[in-house]
CSV table of C-alpha atoms in Angstrom, one decimal:
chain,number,residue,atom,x,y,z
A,1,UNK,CA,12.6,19.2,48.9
A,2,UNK,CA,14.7,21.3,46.5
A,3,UNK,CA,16.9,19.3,44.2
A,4,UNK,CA,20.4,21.0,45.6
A,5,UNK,CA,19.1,19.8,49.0
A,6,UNK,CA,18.2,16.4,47.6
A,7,UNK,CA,22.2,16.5,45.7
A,8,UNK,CA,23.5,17.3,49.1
A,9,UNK,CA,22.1,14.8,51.1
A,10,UNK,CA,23.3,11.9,48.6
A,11,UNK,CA,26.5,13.5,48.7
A,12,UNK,CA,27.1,13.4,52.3
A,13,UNK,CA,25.3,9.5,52.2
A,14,UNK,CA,27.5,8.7,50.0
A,15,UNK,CA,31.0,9.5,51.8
A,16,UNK,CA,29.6,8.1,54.7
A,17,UNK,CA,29.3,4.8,52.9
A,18,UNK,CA,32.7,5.0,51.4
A,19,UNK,CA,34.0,4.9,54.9
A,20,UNK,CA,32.8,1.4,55.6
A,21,UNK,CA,32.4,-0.3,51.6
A,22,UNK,CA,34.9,0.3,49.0
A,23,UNK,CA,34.5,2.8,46.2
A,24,UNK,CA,33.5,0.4,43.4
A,25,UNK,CA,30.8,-1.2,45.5
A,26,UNK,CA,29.1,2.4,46.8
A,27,UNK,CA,29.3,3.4,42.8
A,28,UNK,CA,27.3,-0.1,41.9
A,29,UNK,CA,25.2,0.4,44.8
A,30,UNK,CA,24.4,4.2,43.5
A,31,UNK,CA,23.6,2.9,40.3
A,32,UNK,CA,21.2,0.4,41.7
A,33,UNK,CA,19.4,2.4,43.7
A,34,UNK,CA,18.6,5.2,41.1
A,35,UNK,CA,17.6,2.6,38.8
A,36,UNK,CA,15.0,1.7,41.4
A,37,UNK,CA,13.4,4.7,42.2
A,38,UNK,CA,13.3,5.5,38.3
A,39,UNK,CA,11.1,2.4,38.1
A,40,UNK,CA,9.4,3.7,41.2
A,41,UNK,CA,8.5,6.8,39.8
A,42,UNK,CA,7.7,5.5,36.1
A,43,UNK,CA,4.9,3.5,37.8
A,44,UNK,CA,4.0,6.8,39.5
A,45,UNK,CA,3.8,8.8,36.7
A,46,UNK,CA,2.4,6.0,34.4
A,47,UNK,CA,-0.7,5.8,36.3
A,48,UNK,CA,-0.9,9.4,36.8
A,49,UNK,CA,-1.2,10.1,33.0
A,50,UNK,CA,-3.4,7.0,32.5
A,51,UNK,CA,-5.8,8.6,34.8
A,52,UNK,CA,-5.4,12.2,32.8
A,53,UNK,CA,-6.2,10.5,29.5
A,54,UNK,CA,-8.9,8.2,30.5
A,55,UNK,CA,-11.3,10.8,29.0
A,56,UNK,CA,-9.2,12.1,26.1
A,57,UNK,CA,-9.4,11.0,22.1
A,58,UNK,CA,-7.9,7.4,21.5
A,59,UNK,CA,-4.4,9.2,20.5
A,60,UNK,CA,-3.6,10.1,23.2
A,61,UNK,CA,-4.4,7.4,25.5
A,62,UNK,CA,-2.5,5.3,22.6
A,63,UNK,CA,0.7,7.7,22.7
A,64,UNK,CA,0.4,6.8,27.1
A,65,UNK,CA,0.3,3.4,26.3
A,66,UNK,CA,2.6,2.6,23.8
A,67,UNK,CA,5.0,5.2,25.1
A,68,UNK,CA,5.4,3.4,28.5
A,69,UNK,CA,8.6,1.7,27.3
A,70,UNK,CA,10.2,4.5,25.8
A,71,UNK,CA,9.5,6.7,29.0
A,72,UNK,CA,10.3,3.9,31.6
A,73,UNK,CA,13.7,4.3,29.6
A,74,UNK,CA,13.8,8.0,29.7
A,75,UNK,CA,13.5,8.1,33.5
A,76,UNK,CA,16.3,5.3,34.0
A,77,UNK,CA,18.8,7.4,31.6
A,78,UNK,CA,17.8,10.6,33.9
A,79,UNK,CA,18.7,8.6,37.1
A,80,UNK,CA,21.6,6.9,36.2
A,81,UNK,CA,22.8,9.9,35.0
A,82,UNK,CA,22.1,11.9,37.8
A,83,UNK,CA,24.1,9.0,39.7
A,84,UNK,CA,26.9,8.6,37.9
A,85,UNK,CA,27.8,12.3,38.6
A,86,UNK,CA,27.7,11.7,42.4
A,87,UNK,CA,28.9,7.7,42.3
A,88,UNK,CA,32.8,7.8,43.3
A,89,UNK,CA,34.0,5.8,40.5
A,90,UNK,CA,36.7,6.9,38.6
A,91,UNK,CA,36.8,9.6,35.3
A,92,UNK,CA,37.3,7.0,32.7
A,93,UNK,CA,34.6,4.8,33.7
A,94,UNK,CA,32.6,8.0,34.1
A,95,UNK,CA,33.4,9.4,30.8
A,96,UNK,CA,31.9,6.0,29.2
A,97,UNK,CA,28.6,5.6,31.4
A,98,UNK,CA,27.5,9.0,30.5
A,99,UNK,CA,28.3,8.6,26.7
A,100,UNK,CA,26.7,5.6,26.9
A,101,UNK,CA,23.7,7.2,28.5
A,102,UNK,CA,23.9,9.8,25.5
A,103,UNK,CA,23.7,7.6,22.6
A,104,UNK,CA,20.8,5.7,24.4
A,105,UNK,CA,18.8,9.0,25.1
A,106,UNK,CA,19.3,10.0,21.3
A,107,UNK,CA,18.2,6.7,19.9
A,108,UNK,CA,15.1,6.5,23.1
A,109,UNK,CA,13.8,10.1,21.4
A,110,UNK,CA,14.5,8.8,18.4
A,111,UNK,CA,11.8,5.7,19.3
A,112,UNK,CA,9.5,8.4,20.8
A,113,UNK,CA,8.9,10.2,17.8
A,114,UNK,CA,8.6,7.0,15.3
A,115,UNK,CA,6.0,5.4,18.2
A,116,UNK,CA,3.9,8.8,17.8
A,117,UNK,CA,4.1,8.9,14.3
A,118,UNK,CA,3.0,5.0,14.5
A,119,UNK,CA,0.0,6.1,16.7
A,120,UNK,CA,-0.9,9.0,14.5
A,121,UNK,CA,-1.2,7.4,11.4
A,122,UNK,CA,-2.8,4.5,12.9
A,123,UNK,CA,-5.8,6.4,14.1
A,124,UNK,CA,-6.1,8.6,10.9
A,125,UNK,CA,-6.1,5.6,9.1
A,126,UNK,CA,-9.1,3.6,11.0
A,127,UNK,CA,-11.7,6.1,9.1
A,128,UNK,CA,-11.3,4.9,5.8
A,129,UNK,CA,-12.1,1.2,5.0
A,130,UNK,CA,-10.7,0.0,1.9
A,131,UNK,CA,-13.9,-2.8,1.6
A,132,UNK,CA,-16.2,-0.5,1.0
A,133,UNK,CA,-17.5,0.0,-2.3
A,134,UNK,CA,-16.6,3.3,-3.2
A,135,UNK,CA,-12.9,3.4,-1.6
A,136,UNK,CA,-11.4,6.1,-3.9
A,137,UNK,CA,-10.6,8.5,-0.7
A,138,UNK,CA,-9.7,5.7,1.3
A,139,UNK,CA,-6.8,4.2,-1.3
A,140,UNK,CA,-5.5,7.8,-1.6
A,141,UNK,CA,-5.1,8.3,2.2
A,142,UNK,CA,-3.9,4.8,2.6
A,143,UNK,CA,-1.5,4.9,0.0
A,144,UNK,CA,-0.2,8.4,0.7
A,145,UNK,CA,0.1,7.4,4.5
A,146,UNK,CA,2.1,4.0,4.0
A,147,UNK,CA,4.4,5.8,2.0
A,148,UNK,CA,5.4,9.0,4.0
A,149,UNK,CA,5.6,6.7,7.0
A,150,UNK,CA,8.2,4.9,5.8
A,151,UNK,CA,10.0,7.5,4.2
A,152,UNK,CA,9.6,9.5,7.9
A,153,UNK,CA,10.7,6.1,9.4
A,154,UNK,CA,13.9,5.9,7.3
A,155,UNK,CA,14.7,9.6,8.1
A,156,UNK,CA,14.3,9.0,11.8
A,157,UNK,CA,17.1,6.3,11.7
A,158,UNK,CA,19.2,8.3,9.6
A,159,UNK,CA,18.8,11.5,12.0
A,160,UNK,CA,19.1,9.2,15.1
A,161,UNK,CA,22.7,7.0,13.9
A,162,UNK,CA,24.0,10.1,12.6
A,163,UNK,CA,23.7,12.0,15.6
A,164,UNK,CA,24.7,9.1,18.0
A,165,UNK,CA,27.6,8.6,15.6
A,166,UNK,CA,28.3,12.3,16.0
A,167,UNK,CA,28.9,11.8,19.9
A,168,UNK,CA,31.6,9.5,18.9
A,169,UNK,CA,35.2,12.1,18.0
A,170,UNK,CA,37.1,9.3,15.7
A,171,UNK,CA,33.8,9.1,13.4
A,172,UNK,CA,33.3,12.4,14.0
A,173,UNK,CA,36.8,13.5,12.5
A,174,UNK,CA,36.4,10.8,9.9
A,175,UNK,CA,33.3,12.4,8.8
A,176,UNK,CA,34.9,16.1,8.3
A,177,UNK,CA,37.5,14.6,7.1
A,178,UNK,CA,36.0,12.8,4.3
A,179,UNK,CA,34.0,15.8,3.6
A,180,UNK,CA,37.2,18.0,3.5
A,181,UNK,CA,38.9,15.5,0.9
A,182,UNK,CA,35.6,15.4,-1.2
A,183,UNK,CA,35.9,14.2,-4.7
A,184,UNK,CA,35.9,10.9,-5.9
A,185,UNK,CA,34.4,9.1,-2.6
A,186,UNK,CA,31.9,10.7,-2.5
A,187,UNK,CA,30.8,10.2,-6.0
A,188,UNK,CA,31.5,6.6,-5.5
A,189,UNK,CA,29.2,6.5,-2.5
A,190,UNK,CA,26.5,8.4,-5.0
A,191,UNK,CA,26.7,5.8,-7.5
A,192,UNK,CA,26.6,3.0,-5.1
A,193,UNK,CA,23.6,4.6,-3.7
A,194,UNK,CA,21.7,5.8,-6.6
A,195,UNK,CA,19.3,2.3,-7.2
A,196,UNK,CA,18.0,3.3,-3.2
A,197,UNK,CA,17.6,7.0,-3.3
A,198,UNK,CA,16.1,6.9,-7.0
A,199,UNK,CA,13.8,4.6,-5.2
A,200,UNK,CA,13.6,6.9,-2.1
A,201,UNK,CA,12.7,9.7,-4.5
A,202,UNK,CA,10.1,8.0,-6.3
A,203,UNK,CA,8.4,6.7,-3.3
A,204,UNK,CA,7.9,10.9,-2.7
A,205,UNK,CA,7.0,11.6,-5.6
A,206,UNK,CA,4.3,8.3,-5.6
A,207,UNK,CA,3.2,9.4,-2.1
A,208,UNK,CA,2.7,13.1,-3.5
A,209,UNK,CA,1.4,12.7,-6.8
A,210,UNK,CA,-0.2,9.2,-6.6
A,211,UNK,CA,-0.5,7.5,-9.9
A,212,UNK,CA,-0.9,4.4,-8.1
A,213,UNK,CA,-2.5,3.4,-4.6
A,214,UNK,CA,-3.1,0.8,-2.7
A,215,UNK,CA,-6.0,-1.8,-4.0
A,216,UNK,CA,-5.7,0.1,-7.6
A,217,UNK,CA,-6.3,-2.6,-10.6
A,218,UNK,CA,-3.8,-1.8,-12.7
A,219,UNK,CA,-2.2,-4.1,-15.6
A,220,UNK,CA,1.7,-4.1,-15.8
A,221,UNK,CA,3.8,-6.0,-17.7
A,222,UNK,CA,0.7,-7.7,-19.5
A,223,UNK,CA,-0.8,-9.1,-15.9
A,224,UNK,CA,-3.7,-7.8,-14.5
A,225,UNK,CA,-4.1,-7.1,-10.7
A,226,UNK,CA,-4.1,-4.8,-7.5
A,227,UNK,CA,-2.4,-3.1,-5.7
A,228,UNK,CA,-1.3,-5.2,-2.1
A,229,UNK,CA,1.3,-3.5,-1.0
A,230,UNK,CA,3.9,-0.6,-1.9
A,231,UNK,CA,7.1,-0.3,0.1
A,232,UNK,CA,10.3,2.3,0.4
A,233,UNK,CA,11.8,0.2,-2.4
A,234,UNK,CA,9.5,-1.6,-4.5
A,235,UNK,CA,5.3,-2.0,-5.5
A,236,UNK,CA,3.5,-6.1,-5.0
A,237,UNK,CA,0.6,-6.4,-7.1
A,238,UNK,CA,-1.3,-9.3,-6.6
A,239,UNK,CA,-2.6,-10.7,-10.0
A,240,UNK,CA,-5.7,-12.1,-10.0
A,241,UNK,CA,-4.8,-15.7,-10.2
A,242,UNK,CA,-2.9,-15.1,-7.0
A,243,UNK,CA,0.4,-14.9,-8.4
A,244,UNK,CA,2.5,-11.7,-6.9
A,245,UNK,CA,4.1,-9.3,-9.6
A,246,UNK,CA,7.2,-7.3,-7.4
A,247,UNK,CA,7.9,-4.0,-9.6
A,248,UNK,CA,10.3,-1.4,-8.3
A,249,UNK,CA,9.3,1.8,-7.6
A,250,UNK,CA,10.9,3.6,-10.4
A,251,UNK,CA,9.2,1.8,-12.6
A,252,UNK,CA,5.6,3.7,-12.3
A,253,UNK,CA,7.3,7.1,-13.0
A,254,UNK,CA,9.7,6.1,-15.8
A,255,UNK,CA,7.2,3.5,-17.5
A,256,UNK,CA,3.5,3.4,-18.7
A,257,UNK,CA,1.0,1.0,-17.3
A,258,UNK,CA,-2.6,1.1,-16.9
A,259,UNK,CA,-4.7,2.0,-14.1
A,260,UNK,CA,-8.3,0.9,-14.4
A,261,UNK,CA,-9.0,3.1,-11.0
A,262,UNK,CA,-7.1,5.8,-10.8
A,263,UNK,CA,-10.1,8.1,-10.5
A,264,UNK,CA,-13.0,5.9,-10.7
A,265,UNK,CA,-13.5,2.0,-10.6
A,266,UNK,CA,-16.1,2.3,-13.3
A,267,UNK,CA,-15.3,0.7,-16.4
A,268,UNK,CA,-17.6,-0.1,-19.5
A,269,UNK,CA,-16.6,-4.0,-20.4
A,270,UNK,CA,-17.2,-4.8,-24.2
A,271,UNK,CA,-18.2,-8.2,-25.9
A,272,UNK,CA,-17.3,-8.8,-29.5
A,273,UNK,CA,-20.1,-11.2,-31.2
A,274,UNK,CA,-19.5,-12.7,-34.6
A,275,UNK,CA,-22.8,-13.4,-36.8
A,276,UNK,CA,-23.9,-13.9,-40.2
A,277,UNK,CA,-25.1,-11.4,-42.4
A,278,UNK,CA,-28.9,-12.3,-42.0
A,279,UNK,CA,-28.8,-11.5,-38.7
A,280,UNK,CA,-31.6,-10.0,-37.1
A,281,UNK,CA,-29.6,-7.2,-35.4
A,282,UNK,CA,-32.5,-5.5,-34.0
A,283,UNK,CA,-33.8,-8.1,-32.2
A,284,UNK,CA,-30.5,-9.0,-30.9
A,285,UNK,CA,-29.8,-5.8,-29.5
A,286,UNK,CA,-33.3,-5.8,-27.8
A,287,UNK,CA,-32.5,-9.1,-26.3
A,288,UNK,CA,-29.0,-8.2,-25.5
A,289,UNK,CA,-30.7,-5.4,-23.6
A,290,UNK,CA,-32.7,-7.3,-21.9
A,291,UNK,CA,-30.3,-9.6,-20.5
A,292,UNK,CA,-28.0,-6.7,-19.6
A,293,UNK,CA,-31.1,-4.7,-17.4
A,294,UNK,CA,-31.9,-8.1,-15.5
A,295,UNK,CA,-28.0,-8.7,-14.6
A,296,UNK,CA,-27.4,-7.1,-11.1
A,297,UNK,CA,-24.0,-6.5,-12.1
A,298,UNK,CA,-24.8,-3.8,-14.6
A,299,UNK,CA,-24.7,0.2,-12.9
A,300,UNK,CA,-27.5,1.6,-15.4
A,301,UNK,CA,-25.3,4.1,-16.8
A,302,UNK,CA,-23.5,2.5,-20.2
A,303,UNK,CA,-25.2,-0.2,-22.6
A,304,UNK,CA,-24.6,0.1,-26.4
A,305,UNK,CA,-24.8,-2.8,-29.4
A,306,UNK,CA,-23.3,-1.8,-32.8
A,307,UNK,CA,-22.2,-3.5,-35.9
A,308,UNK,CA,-18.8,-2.1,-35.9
A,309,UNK,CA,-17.4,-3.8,-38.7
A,310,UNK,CA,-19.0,-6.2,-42.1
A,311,UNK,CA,-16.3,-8.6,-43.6
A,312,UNK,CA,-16.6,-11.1,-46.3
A,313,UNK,CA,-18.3,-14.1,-43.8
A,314,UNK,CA,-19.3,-12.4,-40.7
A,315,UNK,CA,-19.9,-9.2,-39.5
A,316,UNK,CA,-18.9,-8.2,-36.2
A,317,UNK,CA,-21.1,-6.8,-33.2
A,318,UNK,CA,-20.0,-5.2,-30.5
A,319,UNK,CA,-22.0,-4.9,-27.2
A,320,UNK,CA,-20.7,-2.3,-24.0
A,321,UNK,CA,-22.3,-2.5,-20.8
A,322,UNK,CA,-20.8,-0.6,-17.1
A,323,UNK,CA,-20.3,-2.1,-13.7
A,324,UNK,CA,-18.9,-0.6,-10.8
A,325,UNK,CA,-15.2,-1.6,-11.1
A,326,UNK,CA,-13.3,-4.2,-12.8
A,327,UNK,CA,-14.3,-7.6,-11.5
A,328,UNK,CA,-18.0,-6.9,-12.3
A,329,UNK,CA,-17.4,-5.7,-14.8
A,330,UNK,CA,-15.5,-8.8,-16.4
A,331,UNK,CA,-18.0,-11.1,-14.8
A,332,UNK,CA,-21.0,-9.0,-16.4
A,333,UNK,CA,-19.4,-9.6,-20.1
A,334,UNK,CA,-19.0,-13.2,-19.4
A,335,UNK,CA,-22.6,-13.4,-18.5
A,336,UNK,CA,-23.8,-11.0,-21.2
A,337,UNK,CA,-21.7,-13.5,-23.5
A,338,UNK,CA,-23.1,-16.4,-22.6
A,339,UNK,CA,-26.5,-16.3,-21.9
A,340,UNK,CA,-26.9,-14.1,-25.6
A,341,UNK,CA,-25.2,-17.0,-27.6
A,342,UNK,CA,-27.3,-19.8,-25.8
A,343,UNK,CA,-30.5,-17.2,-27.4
A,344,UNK,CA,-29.0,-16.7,-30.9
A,345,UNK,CA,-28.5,-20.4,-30.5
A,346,UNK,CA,-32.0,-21.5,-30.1
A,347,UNK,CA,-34.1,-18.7,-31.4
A,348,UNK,CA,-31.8,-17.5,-34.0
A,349,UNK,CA,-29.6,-20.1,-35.3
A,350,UNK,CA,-29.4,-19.0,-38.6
A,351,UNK,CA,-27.2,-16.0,-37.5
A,352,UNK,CA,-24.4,-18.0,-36.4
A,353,UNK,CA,-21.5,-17.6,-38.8
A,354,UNK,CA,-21.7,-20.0,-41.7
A,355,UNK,CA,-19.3,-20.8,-45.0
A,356,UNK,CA,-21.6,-20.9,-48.4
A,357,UNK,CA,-20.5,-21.7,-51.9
A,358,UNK,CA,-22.7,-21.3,-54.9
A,359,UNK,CA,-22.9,-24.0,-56.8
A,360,UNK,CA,-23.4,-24.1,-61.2
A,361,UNK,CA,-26.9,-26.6,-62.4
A,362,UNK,CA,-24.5,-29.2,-63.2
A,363,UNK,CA,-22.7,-29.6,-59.5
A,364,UNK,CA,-25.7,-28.8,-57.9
A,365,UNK,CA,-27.3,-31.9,-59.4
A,366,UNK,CA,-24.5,-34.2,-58.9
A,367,UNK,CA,-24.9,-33.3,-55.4
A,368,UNK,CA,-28.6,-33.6,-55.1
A,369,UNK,CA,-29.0,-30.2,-54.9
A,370,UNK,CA,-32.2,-28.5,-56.1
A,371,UNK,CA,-30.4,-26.1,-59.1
A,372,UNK,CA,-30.4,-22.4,-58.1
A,373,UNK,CA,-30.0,-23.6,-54.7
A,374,UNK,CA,-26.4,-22.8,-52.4
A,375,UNK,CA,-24.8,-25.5,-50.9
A,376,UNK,CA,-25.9,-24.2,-47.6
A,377,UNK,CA,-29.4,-24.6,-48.4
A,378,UNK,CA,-29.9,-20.6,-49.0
A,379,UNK,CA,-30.6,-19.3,-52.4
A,380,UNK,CA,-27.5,-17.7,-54.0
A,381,UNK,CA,-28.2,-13.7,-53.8
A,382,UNK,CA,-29.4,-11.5,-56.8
């Protein structure tokens, strides 16, 4: 049946049933019925595309799914619009029903679109695993992702409130007018709004450019930690004695900070040792070496030891050894640390720092000290 023929025959129900019911009633009763066979034919529809998509990617049977609401909605604006044209009620209730029905379409395709972009990112997102131990492309999709979708989602509430505001003439004249005076309003609204869109602008500029990501180790403000979560408005880092750091956006493109991953979580950890000039260096370093080889935590690309500086009492060792990001790395110069002073300490002992005086024939005999003889026990160099 054509839908003229269909719009005829309502027509002619609907005088017949003003004849017997008054007007008011045959209108509610119009708007009932259409509501019902929208629901009747959502459930229709529903499991017709169910069945079309059974065999499709999961996007699209997730866009079927989670659209359901948003298209139940759809199909109840249609028909009550459809009835309110036909339903003998008068202009003015009319006249609101249908804008009513307007603003709730615009905000229902308005839903549409942010539940698609929802379902979108969602699946493109389930093929990168930020666990995994090399999850360089996975933080840059993640972070870039996060951060356009919530830009996207702001823009979709602007677009949708300004256009159902738009429907409405006093807001609409307000807004021409305001734009007609110009001037100082708006340059109040600009400055009121400047700590948001400087935000806004740098969450763009983050999502494009990417100095951080999400799970990045990064040290800010003095505290070390990563990356949990970066919103329109700010960045929370999660510092690694659970404590969260909240840093505006603005802040990581007007400020420096350092990011330990920003192309690679490989970092070369160093250990400072302090010995005595005797020191067998040599034989430390082979033992150093040895302990760093055995250590699982250690990538086999980066071990060094050098005597980087000789001062009056000590001088000072330096060992580097890589690990695969920051955490191992820290862990492998605490164990590096450790087990190499425990060695120096019982196969080595006299490299540990030590204070020595030289002492003249006459002290060293008060003292019971054999004559030509330092205080520590050494003798006093040529």
């Amino acid at each position: 049946m054509e839908p003229e023929t269909i719009e005829t025959e309502l027509a002619s129900a609907i005088d017949t049933a003003q004849k017997f019911l008054p007007d008011w009633a045959v209108a509610l009763i119009a708007y009932v019925m259409a509501a019902l066979i929208a629901l009747l034919l959502f459930r229709v529809l529903f499991t017709a595309l169910n069945r079309a998509v059974a065999d499709r990617d999961l996007f699209w049977r997730s866009l079927v799914a989670r659209g359901a609401q948003p298209m139940r909605l759809i199909l109840l604006i249609a028909a009550l619009g459809f009835a309110n044209g036909l339903a003998p009620a008068s202009a003015a209730v009319t006249g609101a029903i249908t804008h009513i029905l307007l603003v709730a379409l615009i905000l229902c395709l308005a839903w549409i679109a942010y539940t698609a972009l929802y379902i979108w990112t969602t699946i493109h997102l389930r093929r990168f695993k930020l666990d995994a131990e090399d999850n360089l492309l996975a933080r840059k999709h993640v972070t870039q992702t996060r951060i356009l979708m919530r830009v996207a989602k702001v823009m979709i509430v602007i677009l949708a409130v300004a256009a159902a505001l738009m429907t409405f003439p006093a807001v609409r004249q307000y807004g021409v007018s305001l734009l007609a005076a110009g001037g100082a309003a708006g340059i109040v609204v600009g400055l009121a709004l400047q700590p948001v869109l400087k935000n806004l602008f740098a969450g763009i500029q983050l999502a494009l450019t990417q100095p951080i990501r999400i799970d990045d180790a990064l040290i800010v403000e003095g505290e070390w930690g990563n990356v949990e979560e970066i919103t329109s408005t700010y960045v929370v880092i999660r510092i690694w004695d659970w404590r969260r750091l909240v840093v505006p956006l603005s802040y990581f493109i007007e400020q420096p900070f350092q990011n330990w991953t920003r192309e690679s979580a490989d970092l070369i950890g160093t250990v400072m040792i302090y010995l005595d000039h005797t020191a067998d260096v040599a034989a430390i370093r082979a033992k150093a070496e040895e302990i760093t080889r055995a250590d699982p935590l250690w990538d086999g690309k980066v071990f060094a030891l050098q005597v980087t500086d000789f001062r009056e009492r000590v001088m000072e060792v330096r060992i580097l050894a890589s690990a695969r990001n920051g955490p191992r790395t820290y862990d492998l110069r605490c164990h590096i640390r450790e087990e190499l002073v425990a060695w120096i300490q019982a196969e080595m002992p006299h490299a540990l720092p030590r204070t020595r005086a030289d002492l003249s024939p006459a002290e060293a005999a008060f003292l019971g000290t054999p004559s030509g003889e330092s205080a520590s026990g050494e003798m006093p160099p040529a």
